[in-house]
Short mmCIF file of C-alpha atoms in Angstrom, two decimals:
data_model
loop_
_atom_site.label_atom_id
_atom_site.label_comp_id
_atom_site.label_asym_id
_atom_site.label_seq_id
_atom_site.Cartn_x
_atom_site.Cartn_y
_atom_site.Cartn_z
CA UNK A 49 6.02 -66.28 -80.43
CA UNK A 50 5.22 -65.56 -77.05
CA UNK A 51 4.08 -62.10 -76.06
CA UNK A 52 7.29 -61.11 -74.33
CA UNK A 53 8.69 -60.70 -77.91
CA UNK A 54 6.54 -57.67 -78.59
CA UNK A 55 8.74 -55.92 -76.24
CA UNK A 56 10.87 -52.58 -76.72
CA UNK A 57 13.23 -52.44 -79.76
CA UNK A 58 16.90 -53.00 -78.39
CA UNK A 59 18.96 -49.97 -78.42
CA UNK A 60 21.38 -51.70 -80.54
CA UNK A 61 18.57 -52.45 -83.52
CA UNK A 62 17.49 -49.10 -83.32
CA UNK A 63 21.40 -47.58 -84.14
CA UNK A 64 21.85 -49.78 -86.91
CA UNK A 65 18.69 -48.67 -88.40
CA UNK A 66 18.79 -45.28 -87.92
CA UNK A 67 22.75 -45.07 -89.29
CA UNK A 68 21.20 -46.78 -92.44
CA UNK A 69 18.77 -44.01 -92.26
CA UNK A 70 21.19 -41.12 -91.97
CA UNK A 71 23.57 -42.85 -94.53
CA UNK A 72 20.91 -43.27 -97.40
CA UNK A 73 18.62 -40.25 -97.11
CA UNK A 74 18.43 -39.26 -100.18
CA UNK A 75 15.06 -37.89 -101.80
CA UNK A 76 12.91 -40.69 -103.26
CA UNK A 77 9.50 -39.53 -104.22
CA UNK A 78 8.39 -41.73 -107.26
CA UNK A 79 5.74 -41.06 -109.47
CA UNK A 80 4.65 -44.91 -109.41
CA UNK A 81 5.28 -48.32 -107.58
CA UNK A 82 6.92 -49.83 -110.73
CA UNK A 83 9.10 -46.73 -111.05
CA UNK A 84 10.41 -47.28 -107.12
CA UNK A 85 11.03 -50.79 -107.93
CA UNK A 86 13.04 -50.13 -111.20
CA UNK A 87 15.26 -47.79 -109.05
CA UNK A 88 15.86 -50.04 -106.20
CA UNK A 89 19.01 -51.87 -106.79
CA UNK A 90 18.05 -52.94 -110.21
CA UNK A 91 17.80 -56.78 -109.41
CA UNK A 92 17.13 -57.06 -105.61
CA UNK A 93 13.30 -57.14 -105.49
CA UNK A 94 13.09 -59.99 -108.81
CA UNK A 95 11.00 -62.56 -106.60
CA UNK A 96 8.95 -60.05 -105.06
CA UNK A 97 7.68 -58.72 -108.71
CA UNK A 98 7.43 -61.99 -110.26
CA UNK A 99 5.13 -63.16 -107.30
CA UNK A 100 3.09 -59.88 -108.10
CA UNK A 101 2.85 -61.03 -111.99
CA UNK A 102 2.20 -64.62 -111.17
CA UNK A 103 -0.53 -63.58 -108.71
CA UNK A 104 -2.35 -60.67 -110.43
CA UNK A 105 -1.71 -58.38 -107.78
CA UNK A 106 0.46 -55.89 -109.58
CA UNK A 107 -2.16 -53.65 -111.05
CA UNK A 108 -3.82 -53.91 -106.95
CA UNK A 109 -0.24 -52.57 -105.79
CA UNK A 110 0.02 -49.92 -108.27
CA UNK A 111 -3.10 -48.00 -106.73
CA UNK A 112 -2.89 -48.95 -102.90
CA UNK A 113 -2.83 -46.49 -100.56
CA UNK A 114 -1.29 -47.43 -97.51
CA UNK A 115 1.80 -49.06 -96.63
CA UNK A 116 3.79 -51.89 -98.68
CA UNK A 117 6.37 -53.96 -97.13
CA UNK A 118 8.75 -55.48 -99.96
CA UNK A 119 11.02 -58.37 -98.66
CA UNK A 120 14.25 -58.35 -101.12
CA UNK A 121 15.77 -61.24 -102.39
CA UNK A 122 17.64 -62.10 -99.95
CA UNK A 123 14.70 -62.13 -97.80
CA UNK A 124 12.86 -64.53 -99.74
CA UNK A 125 16.28 -66.70 -100.26
CA UNK A 126 16.11 -66.94 -96.61
CA UNK A 127 12.56 -67.79 -96.04
CA UNK A 128 12.40 -70.49 -98.83
CA UNK A 129 15.13 -72.12 -96.89
CA UNK A 130 13.41 -72.29 -93.48
CA UNK A 131 10.08 -74.26 -95.55
CA UNK A 132 13.07 -76.36 -96.71
CA UNK A 133 12.51 -75.22 -100.59
CA UNK A 134 15.62 -75.46 -103.11
CA UNK A 135 15.75 -71.46 -103.65
CA UNK A 136 13.74 -68.49 -103.47
CA UNK A 137 12.36 -69.00 -107.34
CA UNK A 138 11.04 -72.48 -105.89
CA UNK A 139 8.66 -70.03 -103.65
CA UNK A 140 6.85 -69.16 -107.37
CA UNK A 141 5.67 -72.91 -107.05
CA UNK A 142 3.40 -72.52 -104.24
CA UNK A 143 -0.37 -72.26 -104.75
CA UNK A 144 -1.82 -68.95 -106.27
CA UNK A 145 -4.22 -68.73 -103.11
CA UNK A 146 -1.03 -69.37 -100.89
CA UNK A 147 1.31 -66.95 -102.56
CA UNK A 148 -1.53 -64.25 -103.03
CA UNK A 149 -2.12 -64.69 -98.70
CA UNK A 150 1.55 -64.25 -98.53
CA UNK A 151 1.88 -61.02 -100.56
CA UNK A 152 -1.28 -59.36 -99.03
CA UNK A 153 -0.07 -59.78 -95.33
CA UNK A 154 2.66 -57.33 -96.26
CA UNK A 155 0.05 -54.63 -97.48
CA UNK A 156 -1.28 -52.40 -94.70
CA UNK A 157 -4.37 -49.88 -94.59
CA UNK A 158 -2.59 -47.14 -93.18
CA UNK A 159 1.25 -44.87 -94.09
CA UNK A 160 3.80 -45.30 -91.59
CA UNK A 161 6.85 -43.95 -91.90
CA UNK A 162 10.29 -43.83 -89.86
CA UNK A 163 8.72 -41.57 -87.15
CA UNK A 164 5.45 -43.62 -86.80
CA UNK A 165 5.08 -44.98 -83.31
CA UNK A 166 4.47 -48.70 -82.34
CA UNK A 167 1.44 -50.05 -84.32
CA UNK A 168 -0.41 -53.34 -83.88
CA UNK A 169 -2.62 -53.77 -87.03
CA UNK A 170 -3.87 -56.65 -89.67
CA UNK A 171 -3.39 -56.26 -93.16
CA UNK A 172 -6.69 -55.22 -95.10
CA UNK A 173 -5.66 -57.28 -98.12
CA UNK A 174 -5.42 -60.24 -96.17
CA UNK A 175 -7.83 -63.54 -96.10
CA UNK A 176 -9.40 -63.97 -92.32
CA UNK A 177 -7.21 -66.86 -92.06
CA UNK A 178 -3.98 -64.33 -91.97
CA UNK A 179 -5.76 -63.20 -88.80
CA UNK A 180 -2.28 -62.38 -86.87
CA UNK A 181 -1.08 -58.68 -86.76
CA UNK A 182 2.04 -56.75 -87.92
CA UNK A 183 3.54 -55.23 -85.32
CA UNK A 184 6.52 -52.02 -85.99
CA UNK A 185 8.38 -49.88 -83.64
CA UNK A 186 10.67 -47.72 -85.93
CA UNK A 187 12.50 -49.95 -88.05
CA UNK A 188 11.62 -53.62 -86.96
CA UNK A 189 8.47 -55.41 -87.81
CA UNK A 190 7.22 -58.74 -85.98
CA UNK A 191 4.89 -61.09 -86.77
CA UNK A 192 4.57 -64.66 -85.87
CA UNK A 193 7.22 -66.34 -87.80
CA UNK A 194 9.77 -63.24 -88.12
CA UNK A 195 11.57 -60.09 -86.99
CA UNK A 196 12.30 -58.21 -89.79
CA UNK A 197 14.27 -54.93 -90.11
CA UNK A 198 13.93 -51.85 -92.66
CA UNK A 199 17.00 -51.63 -95.15
CA UNK A 200 17.52 -48.75 -97.81
CA UNK A 201 19.27 -48.80 -100.95
CA UNK A 202 18.98 -45.35 -102.98
CA UNK A 203 15.94 -44.20 -101.04
CA UNK A 204 14.89 -43.54 -97.49
CA UNK A 205 13.75 -46.49 -95.84
CA UNK A 206 10.04 -45.43 -96.27
CA UNK A 207 9.26 -43.75 -99.72
CA UNK A 208 6.55 -42.17 -101.63
CA UNK A 209 5.92 -44.46 -104.72
CA UNK A 210 2.26 -43.37 -106.18
CA UNK A 211 -0.26 -43.52 -103.54
CA UNK A 212 1.74 -45.97 -101.16
CA UNK A 213 4.20 -45.53 -98.81
CA UNK A 214 7.29 -48.01 -99.74
CA UNK A 215 9.64 -49.84 -97.86
CA UNK A 216 12.01 -52.91 -98.13
CA UNK A 217 12.38 -55.17 -95.15
CA UNK A 218 14.99 -58.13 -94.60
CA UNK A 219 12.23 -61.17 -93.69
CA UNK A 220 9.39 -62.34 -95.35
CA UNK A 221 6.53 -61.74 -93.08
CA UNK A 222 4.11 -64.71 -92.79
CA UNK A 223 0.87 -64.74 -90.36
CA UNK A 224 1.29 -68.62 -89.25
CA UNK A 225 2.63 -69.66 -85.67
CA UNK A 226 4.92 -72.55 -85.13
CA UNK A 227 2.61 -74.38 -82.35
CA UNK A 228 -0.65 -74.09 -81.11
CA UNK A 229 0.60 -72.97 -78.11
CA UNK A 230 2.56 -70.16 -79.61
CA UNK A 231 -0.64 -69.06 -80.83
CA UNK A 232 -2.67 -69.21 -77.90
CA UNK A 233 0.17 -67.56 -75.60
CA UNK A 234 0.17 -64.69 -78.02
CA UNK A 235 -3.73 -63.80 -78.30
CA UNK A 236 -4.93 -61.92 -75.30
CA UNK A 237 -8.43 -63.65 -76.66
CA UNK A 238 -7.40 -67.15 -75.12
CA UNK A 239 -5.96 -65.92 -71.64
CA UNK A 240 -8.45 -67.68 -69.48
CA UNK A 241 -8.33 -70.53 -71.72
CA UNK A 242 -4.33 -70.73 -71.45
CA UNK A 243 -4.51 -70.39 -67.91
CA UNK A 244 -7.10 -73.61 -67.98
CA UNK A 245 -5.11 -75.85 -70.39
CA UNK A 246 -2.10 -75.35 -67.92
CA UNK A 247 -4.02 -76.01 -64.76
CA UNK A 248 -5.35 -79.51 -66.35
CA UNK A 249 -1.86 -80.29 -67.91
CA UNK A 250 -2.48 -79.95 -70.99
CA UNK A 251 -0.38 -77.39 -71.83
CA UNK A 252 3.08 -79.10 -72.82
CA UNK A 253 1.43 -81.20 -75.57
CA UNK A 254 0.05 -78.43 -77.66
CA UNK A 255 4.19 -77.30 -78.01
CA UNK A 256 3.96 -79.88 -80.79
CA UNK A 257 5.18 -78.68 -83.73
CA UNK A 258 4.19 -82.00 -85.81
CA UNK A 259 0.48 -81.67 -84.40
CA UNK A 260 -2.12 -82.13 -86.91
CA UNK A 261 -5.46 -80.79 -85.04
CA UNK A 262 -8.55 -78.45 -85.47
CA UNK A 263 -9.20 -76.81 -82.23
CA UNK A 264 -12.29 -75.06 -81.21
CA UNK A 265 -11.01 -72.69 -79.13
CA UNK A 266 -13.32 -70.19 -76.55
CA UNK A 267 -12.29 -67.03 -76.22
CA UNK A 268 -12.27 -65.42 -72.56
CA UNK A 269 -15.80 -64.45 -72.54
CA UNK A 270 -17.01 -67.36 -73.67
CA UNK A 271 -15.45 -69.31 -70.73
CA UNK A 272 -17.04 -66.61 -68.52
CA UNK A 273 -20.48 -67.52 -70.64
CA UNK A 274 -20.53 -71.45 -69.36
CA UNK A 275 -19.55 -70.37 -65.74
CA UNK A 276 -22.59 -68.24 -65.56
CA UNK A 277 -24.92 -70.09 -67.65
CA UNK A 278 -23.78 -73.53 -65.66
CA UNK A 279 -21.60 -73.19 -63.24
CA UNK A 280 -18.79 -75.09 -65.06
CA UNK A 281 -15.64 -73.66 -64.28
CA UNK A 282 -13.04 -74.78 -66.65
CA UNK A 283 -9.92 -72.96 -65.08
CA UNK A 284 -9.49 -75.15 -61.84
CA UNK A 285 -7.83 -78.73 -62.00
CA UNK A 286 -11.06 -81.18 -63.06
CA UNK A 287 -11.78 -84.21 -64.99
CA UNK A 288 -14.54 -82.14 -66.26
CA UNK A 289 -12.12 -79.22 -67.50
CA UNK A 290 -9.75 -81.81 -68.69
CA UNK A 291 -12.74 -83.45 -70.70
CA UNK A 292 -13.85 -80.25 -72.48
CA UNK A 293 -10.58 -79.05 -73.71
CA UNK A 294 -9.71 -82.37 -74.86
CA UNK A 295 -13.23 -82.36 -76.85
CA UNK A 296 -12.46 -79.12 -78.52
CA UNK A 297 -9.35 -80.32 -80.22
CA UNK A 298 -10.42 -82.27 -83.02
CA UNK A 299 -9.31 -84.09 -86.29
CA UNK A 300 -10.73 -84.70 -89.97
CA UNK A 301 -9.02 -86.29 -92.86
CA UNK A 302 -10.34 -83.68 -95.27
CA UNK A 303 -10.20 -80.45 -92.93
CA UNK A 304 -7.88 -78.75 -95.14
CA UNK A 305 -10.32 -78.86 -97.57
CA UNK A 306 -12.59 -76.47 -95.65
CA UNK A 307 -13.20 -72.67 -95.95
CA UNK A 308 -15.29 -71.15 -93.65
CA UNK A 309 -14.43 -67.49 -95.37
CA UNK A 310 -16.45 -68.62 -98.74
CA UNK A 311 -19.98 -67.85 -99.19
CA UNK A 312 -21.30 -71.45 -99.23
CA UNK A 313 -23.87 -73.70 -97.41
CA UNK A 314 -21.78 -76.72 -96.21
CA UNK A 315 -21.52 -79.01 -93.19
CA UNK A 316 -18.38 -80.93 -92.03
CA UNK A 317 -17.99 -83.33 -89.33
CA UNK A 318 -15.12 -83.36 -86.94
CA UNK A 319 -13.80 -86.54 -84.86
CA UNK A 320 -13.01 -85.03 -81.23
CA UNK A 321 -9.90 -87.13 -79.72
CA UNK A 322 -12.35 -87.14 -76.55
CA UNK A 323 -13.81 -90.86 -76.91
CA UNK A 324 -13.98 -90.08 -80.90
CA UNK A 325 -16.91 -87.98 -80.39
CA UNK A 326 -18.57 -86.44 -83.34
CA UNK A 327 -18.63 -82.65 -83.72
CA UNK A 328 -20.81 -81.00 -86.87
CA UNK A 329 -19.71 -77.60 -88.19
CA UNK A 330 -22.91 -76.02 -90.34
CA UNK A 331 -21.76 -73.20 -92.54
CA UNK A 332 -24.20 -70.88 -93.60
CA UNK A 333 -22.12 -68.36 -95.53
CA UNK A 334 -18.73 -66.26 -94.82
CA UNK A 335 -17.60 -66.45 -91.67
CA UNK A 336 -21.28 -67.71 -90.61
CA UNK A 337 -20.47 -71.21 -88.62
CA UNK A 338 -22.45 -73.14 -86.02
CA UNK A 339 -20.40 -75.76 -84.42
CA UNK A 340 -22.79 -78.06 -82.77
CA UNK A 341 -21.28 -80.44 -79.80
CA UNK A 342 -23.44 -82.81 -77.76
CA UNK A 343 -24.18 -79.91 -75.26
CA UNK A 344 -24.02 -76.89 -77.16
CA UNK A 345 -24.19 -74.78 -80.39
CA UNK A 346 -21.06 -72.47 -80.45
CA UNK A 347 -20.65 -69.58 -83.16
CA UNK A 348 -16.99 -69.24 -85.02
CA UNK A 349 -16.70 -65.48 -83.78
CA UNK A 350 -12.90 -64.62 -84.38
CA UNK A 351 -11.82 -66.27 -87.22
CA UNK A 352 -9.35 -69.03 -88.03
CA UNK A 353 -5.73 -68.72 -86.72
CA UNK A 354 -3.34 -70.99 -88.94
CA UNK A 355 -0.54 -73.08 -87.09
CA UNK A 356 2.36 -74.04 -89.64
CA UNK A 357 2.84 -72.88 -93.32
CA UNK A 358 2.45 -71.97 -95.84
CA UNK A 359 0.05 -75.00 -96.15
CA UNK A 360 -1.29 -75.10 -92.33
CA UNK A 361 -0.65 -77.95 -89.95
CA UNK A 362 -2.96 -77.55 -87.43
CA UNK A 363 -5.97 -74.34 -87.11
CA UNK A 364 -7.88 -72.52 -84.42
CA UNK A 365 -11.60 -71.32 -84.75
CA UNK A 366 -11.71 -68.94 -82.28
CA UNK A 367 -15.65 -69.83 -80.82
CA UNK A 368 -18.32 -67.88 -78.71
CA UNK A 369 -18.92 -70.77 -76.45
CA UNK A 370 -17.14 -73.95 -75.37
CA UNK A 371 -17.99 -77.18 -77.04
CA UNK A 372 -19.53 -79.45 -74.25
CA UNK A 373 -19.42 -83.60 -74.62
CA UNK A 374 -22.12 -83.55 -72.21
CA UNK A 375 -26.07 -82.80 -72.32
CA UNK A 376 -27.04 -79.81 -71.03
CA UNK A 377 -30.84 -79.77 -71.06
CA UNK A 378 -33.10 -82.37 -69.59
CA UNK A 379 -34.92 -82.68 -73.01
CA UNK A 380 -31.59 -83.99 -74.67
CA UNK A 381 -31.14 -86.66 -71.65
CA UNK A 382 -34.78 -88.20 -72.36
CA UNK A 383 -35.73 -87.52 -75.82
CA UNK A 384 -34.11 -90.52 -77.46
CA UNK A 385 -33.83 -92.53 -74.39
CA UNK A 386 -36.10 -95.55 -75.28
CA UNK A 387 -37.37 -96.02 -71.64
CA UNK A 388 -38.91 -92.52 -71.65
CA UNK A 389 -40.59 -92.64 -74.95
CA UNK A 390 -44.10 -92.68 -73.17
CA UNK A 391 -43.31 -89.44 -71.15
CA UNK A 392 -41.95 -88.18 -74.26
CA UNK A 393 -45.08 -88.78 -76.40
CA UNK A 394 -46.81 -87.07 -73.75
CA UNK A 395 -44.75 -84.13 -73.67
CA UNK A 396 -45.12 -83.70 -77.60
CA UNK A 397 -48.70 -84.22 -77.36
CA UNK A 398 -49.40 -81.29 -74.95
CA UNK A 399 -46.97 -79.21 -77.32
CA UNK A 400 -45.57 -76.55 -75.12
CA UNK A 401 -44.10 -77.65 -71.82
CA UNK A 402 -41.33 -79.56 -73.56
CA UNK A 403 -40.02 -76.73 -74.66
CA UNK A 404 -39.46 -75.58 -70.64
CA UNK A 405 -36.68 -78.54 -70.96
CA UNK A 406 -35.10 -77.09 -73.85
CA UNK A 407 -34.41 -73.88 -72.23
CA UNK A 408 -30.84 -74.76 -71.71
CA UNK A 409 -29.71 -75.21 -75.21
CA UNK A 410 -26.84 -72.91 -75.70
CA UNK A 411 -26.42 -70.85 -78.84
CA UNK A 412 -23.28 -68.95 -77.85
CA UNK A 413 -25.14 -66.25 -75.56
CA UNK A 414 -26.32 -66.55 -72.13
CA UNK A 415 -29.41 -68.66 -71.58
CA UNK A 416 -32.80 -66.97 -70.39
CA UNK A 417 -32.98 -68.50 -67.21
CA UNK A 418 -30.65 -69.23 -64.23
CA UNK A 419 -32.91 -71.28 -62.59
CA UNK A 420 -32.49 -75.05 -62.94
CA UNK A 421 -35.19 -77.51 -63.13
CA UNK A 422 -35.01 -81.23 -62.03
CA UNK A 423 -37.45 -83.57 -63.72
CA UNK A 424 -38.99 -86.40 -61.81
CA UNK A 425 -39.57 -88.78 -64.90
CA UNK A 426 -41.73 -91.54 -64.57
CA UNK A 427 -40.51 -94.25 -67.17
CA UNK A 428 -42.30 -96.72 -69.18
CA UNK A 429 -42.84 -99.05 -67.00
CA UNK A 430 -44.11 -96.40 -64.11
CA UNK A 431 -46.87 -95.13 -66.81
CA UNK A 432 -47.81 -98.57 -67.87
CA UNK A 433 -48.46 -99.38 -64.47
CA UNK A 434 -50.57 -96.42 -63.69
CA UNK A 435 -52.44 -97.04 -66.86
CA UNK A 436 -53.30 -100.58 -65.56
CA UNK A 437 -54.38 -99.85 -62.51
CA UNK A 438 -57.19 -97.69 -63.78
CA UNK A 439 -58.06 -100.26 -66.26
CA UNK A 440 -56.61 -98.59 -69.59
CA UNK A 441 -53.85 -98.76 -71.88
CA UNK A 442 -50.56 -96.64 -71.64
CA UNK A 443 -52.32 -95.35 -74.93
CA UNK A 444 -55.15 -93.65 -73.38
CA UNK A 445 -53.39 -91.92 -70.76
CA UNK A 446 -54.40 -88.59 -72.03
CA UNK A 447 -58.04 -89.68 -71.25
CA UNK A 448 -57.33 -90.97 -67.83
CA UNK A 449 -55.66 -87.65 -66.88
CA UNK A 450 -57.83 -85.50 -69.09
CA UNK A 451 -56.92 -83.44 -72.12
CA UNK A 452 -57.61 -80.35 -70.46
CA UNK A 453 -54.95 -81.44 -67.29
CA UNK A 454 -51.80 -83.00 -69.36
CA UNK A 455 -50.12 -79.83 -68.95
CA UNK A 456 -50.75 -79.54 -65.11
CA UNK A 457 -50.09 -83.55 -65.13
CA UNK A 458 -46.38 -82.92 -66.54
CA UNK A 459 -45.96 -79.79 -64.91
CA UNK A 460 -45.78 -81.49 -61.40
CA UNK A 461 -43.07 -83.57 -62.37
CA UNK A 462 -40.79 -80.36 -63.12
CA UNK A 463 -39.42 -79.46 -59.89
CA UNK A 464 -37.55 -75.89 -59.21
CA UNK A 465 -34.22 -76.21 -58.15
CA UNK A 466 -31.38 -78.80 -58.79
CA UNK A 467 -31.75 -82.09 -56.73
CA UNK A 468 -29.37 -85.14 -56.94
CA UNK A 469 -30.22 -88.13 -54.63
CA UNK A 470 -28.07 -86.81 -51.71
CA UNK A 471 -30.34 -83.52 -51.61
CA UNK A 472 -33.33 -86.03 -51.50
CA UNK A 473 -33.42 -86.18 -48.16
CA UNK A 474 -36.51 -86.78 -45.34
CA UNK A 475 -38.45 -83.96 -44.60
CA UNK A 476 -37.64 -82.16 -47.97
CA UNK A 477 -40.37 -80.54 -49.68
CA UNK A 478 -40.32 -79.82 -53.33
CA UNK A 479 -41.94 -77.31 -55.34
CA UNK A 480 -43.21 -78.09 -58.62
CA UNK A 481 -43.76 -75.07 -61.29
CA UNK A 482 -47.65 -76.27 -61.47
CA UNK A 483 -47.98 -75.14 -57.98
CA UNK A 484 -45.79 -73.99 -55.30
CA UNK A 485 -48.58 -74.36 -52.51
CA UNK A 486 -48.80 -78.06 -53.01
CA UNK A 487 -45.48 -79.38 -51.73
CA UNK A 488 -44.37 -82.74 -52.78
CA UNK A 489 -42.70 -84.29 -49.70
CA UNK A 490 -39.56 -86.61 -49.51
CA UNK A 491 -39.88 -89.45 -47.04
CA UNK A 492 -37.26 -92.06 -46.77
CA UNK A 493 -36.57 -95.43 -45.55
CA UNK A 494 -33.01 -96.71 -45.80
CA UNK A 495 -31.36 -95.94 -49.17
CA UNK A 496 -35.01 -96.08 -50.42
CA UNK A 497 -36.67 -92.29 -51.55
CA UNK A 498 -40.10 -91.69 -51.55
CA UNK A 499 -42.10 -88.80 -53.38
CA UNK A 500 -45.70 -88.18 -52.13
CA UNK A 501 -47.71 -85.66 -54.03
CA UNK A 502 -51.37 -85.20 -53.84
CA UNK A 503 -53.09 -88.21 -55.24
CA UNK A 504 -50.06 -90.42 -55.85
CA UNK A 505 -46.77 -91.63 -54.38
CA UNK A 506 -43.54 -92.75 -56.72
CA UNK A 507 -40.24 -94.30 -55.79
CA UNK A 508 -36.78 -92.62 -56.97
CA UNK A 509 -35.35 -95.77 -58.83
CA UNK A 510 -31.42 -96.03 -59.75
CA UNK A 511 -29.13 -96.30 -61.45
CA UNK A 512 -29.62 -93.92 -64.08
CA UNK A 513 -26.69 -91.55 -65.90
CA UNK A 514 -29.22 -88.60 -64.85
CA UNK A 515 -26.34 -85.69 -64.59
CA UNK A 516 -27.13 -82.73 -66.86
CA UNK A 517 -24.35 -80.35 -67.63
CA UNK A 518 -22.05 -82.13 -64.87
CA UNK A 519 -24.38 -81.73 -61.99
CA UNK A 520 -26.07 -78.38 -62.82
CA UNK A 521 -29.52 -80.15 -62.72
CA UNK A 522 -30.73 -83.80 -62.84
CA UNK A 523 -33.32 -86.15 -64.01
CA UNK A 524 -34.57 -88.72 -61.24
CA UNK A 525 -36.24 -91.51 -62.36
CA UNK A 526 -39.77 -92.69 -60.81
CA UNK A 527 -41.77 -96.09 -60.80
CA UNK A 528 -44.78 -94.09 -60.43
CA UNK A 529 -46.00 -90.52 -61.86
CA UNK A 530 -46.94 -87.64 -59.28
CA UNK A 531 -50.63 -86.93 -59.67
CA UNK A 532 -51.47 -83.15 -58.87
CA UNK A 533 -54.83 -82.32 -56.91
CA UNK A 534 -56.52 -81.38 -60.16
CA UNK A 535 -56.32 -84.22 -62.09
CA UNK A 536 -59.83 -86.39 -61.22
CA UNK A 537 -58.96 -90.04 -61.27
CA UNK A 538 -61.77 -92.96 -61.42
CA UNK A 539 -62.43 -94.66 -57.54
CA UNK A 540 -60.71 -98.21 -56.94
CA UNK A 541 -57.32 -97.30 -58.61
CA UNK A 542 -54.03 -97.42 -56.98
CA UNK A 543 -51.87 -94.73 -55.59
CA UNK A 544 -48.81 -96.21 -56.10
CA UNK A 545 -46.29 -97.18 -54.13
CA UNK A 546 -47.26 -98.44 -50.64
CA UNK A 547 -45.26 -96.89 -47.66
CA UNK A 548 -43.55 -99.42 -45.54
CA UNK A 549 -45.14 -98.03 -42.13
CA UNK A 550 -47.03 -95.15 -40.97
CA UNK A 551 -44.13 -94.65 -38.71
CA UNK A 552 -41.78 -93.80 -41.96
CA UNK A 553 -44.68 -91.34 -42.89
CA UNK A 554 -44.97 -89.64 -39.40
CA UNK A 555 -40.97 -89.12 -39.62
CA UNK A 556 -41.32 -87.64 -43.21
CA UNK A 557 -44.03 -85.19 -41.71
CA UNK A 558 -42.46 -84.18 -38.82
CA UNK A 559 -39.02 -83.57 -40.67
CA UNK A 560 -40.91 -81.47 -42.93
CA UNK A 561 -42.80 -79.52 -40.13
CA UNK A 562 -39.08 -78.96 -38.51
CA UNK A 563 -38.10 -77.22 -41.60
CA UNK A 564 -40.67 -74.90 -42.00
#
């Protein structure tokens, strides 16, 4: 249902409704809800009554204080036909949960009558999966699946019955949408996502009624958040945006059995249609769900929207942050890479600085720092070479560096700012978080990039899949560590890479001075 269907009531429909009102404006205030049902055309509300009895909602409805819309038998017959059922009675064979939700969706938490202006409200008895709202304008109701008119028999269209206001309607109202595209289009929370899907050629496919997917859909604020955090703009046409939005579409053979509204602890695994990557949902209570992707942890924030019914074909979970199919922090990139196991062990032994590399883990909120870091990471071979040059073994690196200087040694490899290899040109001076006064100077010879620290020189080696968050920042691999001034090294060791000539050094220094 497109948003345009929420337009003004047509004049013809209004006249028909008001004509019915004028012709049947007999007084009809009933002491109980049962009295109203008995007085209304005798046998015209039999399916609704039978459904109340099956679901055990009779007593709830009898004491309800609000508005109850009752589909007549003709409405149930039409609805059953639309579902491919033989007759209206077959609706009573639906599961009790489905039938209960269907009835509850016809119950509103406020009283309305023929004079009530338009309203947009969800049933206060409906489950969170029945999240779509009911809409009324005098004598017309709209939901994602139907447009119904009010009818009357021996009573006026809205009648007092016990504590409730009651009206009979010509269509059964259901909360589900026909397609994923309909649901996104009809919810203003997804305005930004709709534009992104259209711009990236993914919109038309979501109009397929046969799709069976679970979509983790970021609402508007979520897309703004990922742009603030990582400068990722999903709206323009790009491979990055296409990959991210495809990643959020998943499937699972048993997803129909997930119930995020239940007060349970459970884990569910979904498979993304993007490269068959895994998405895991961790549930710790009713509507307390954290969805873990490769690059983010996003919270379920806005409930679930059902596609197809009465049993869902697809579901849309409203998310407070996008799912990201790539690493968004440096630590995640190096932690499980065997080439960096020695460096990782040093970070863990020091115990604090590695947390700085985790700061970009997202938990559905804007992260704490807007400043990216670039890690100049000596690999295992580099640290083994460093240890051997001072007649020790890599397991004794802490002794070589000095336990008190380990933090400074590690900090000297964490560079303030984002640097890919194209940014590492001759003369660039890098500030580490160890010190901003002692710069690490970039020198180049052809395509080779050298980084000169206080006591050692390392070479940037490639190739390496080093981008973090689509290029928000990087990890650069070095063939030798960058030792800061505070570390005292034994005499007779090596400073690492030997620069090719004095001319190269001078050119780098001149370039650096010219940039001051």
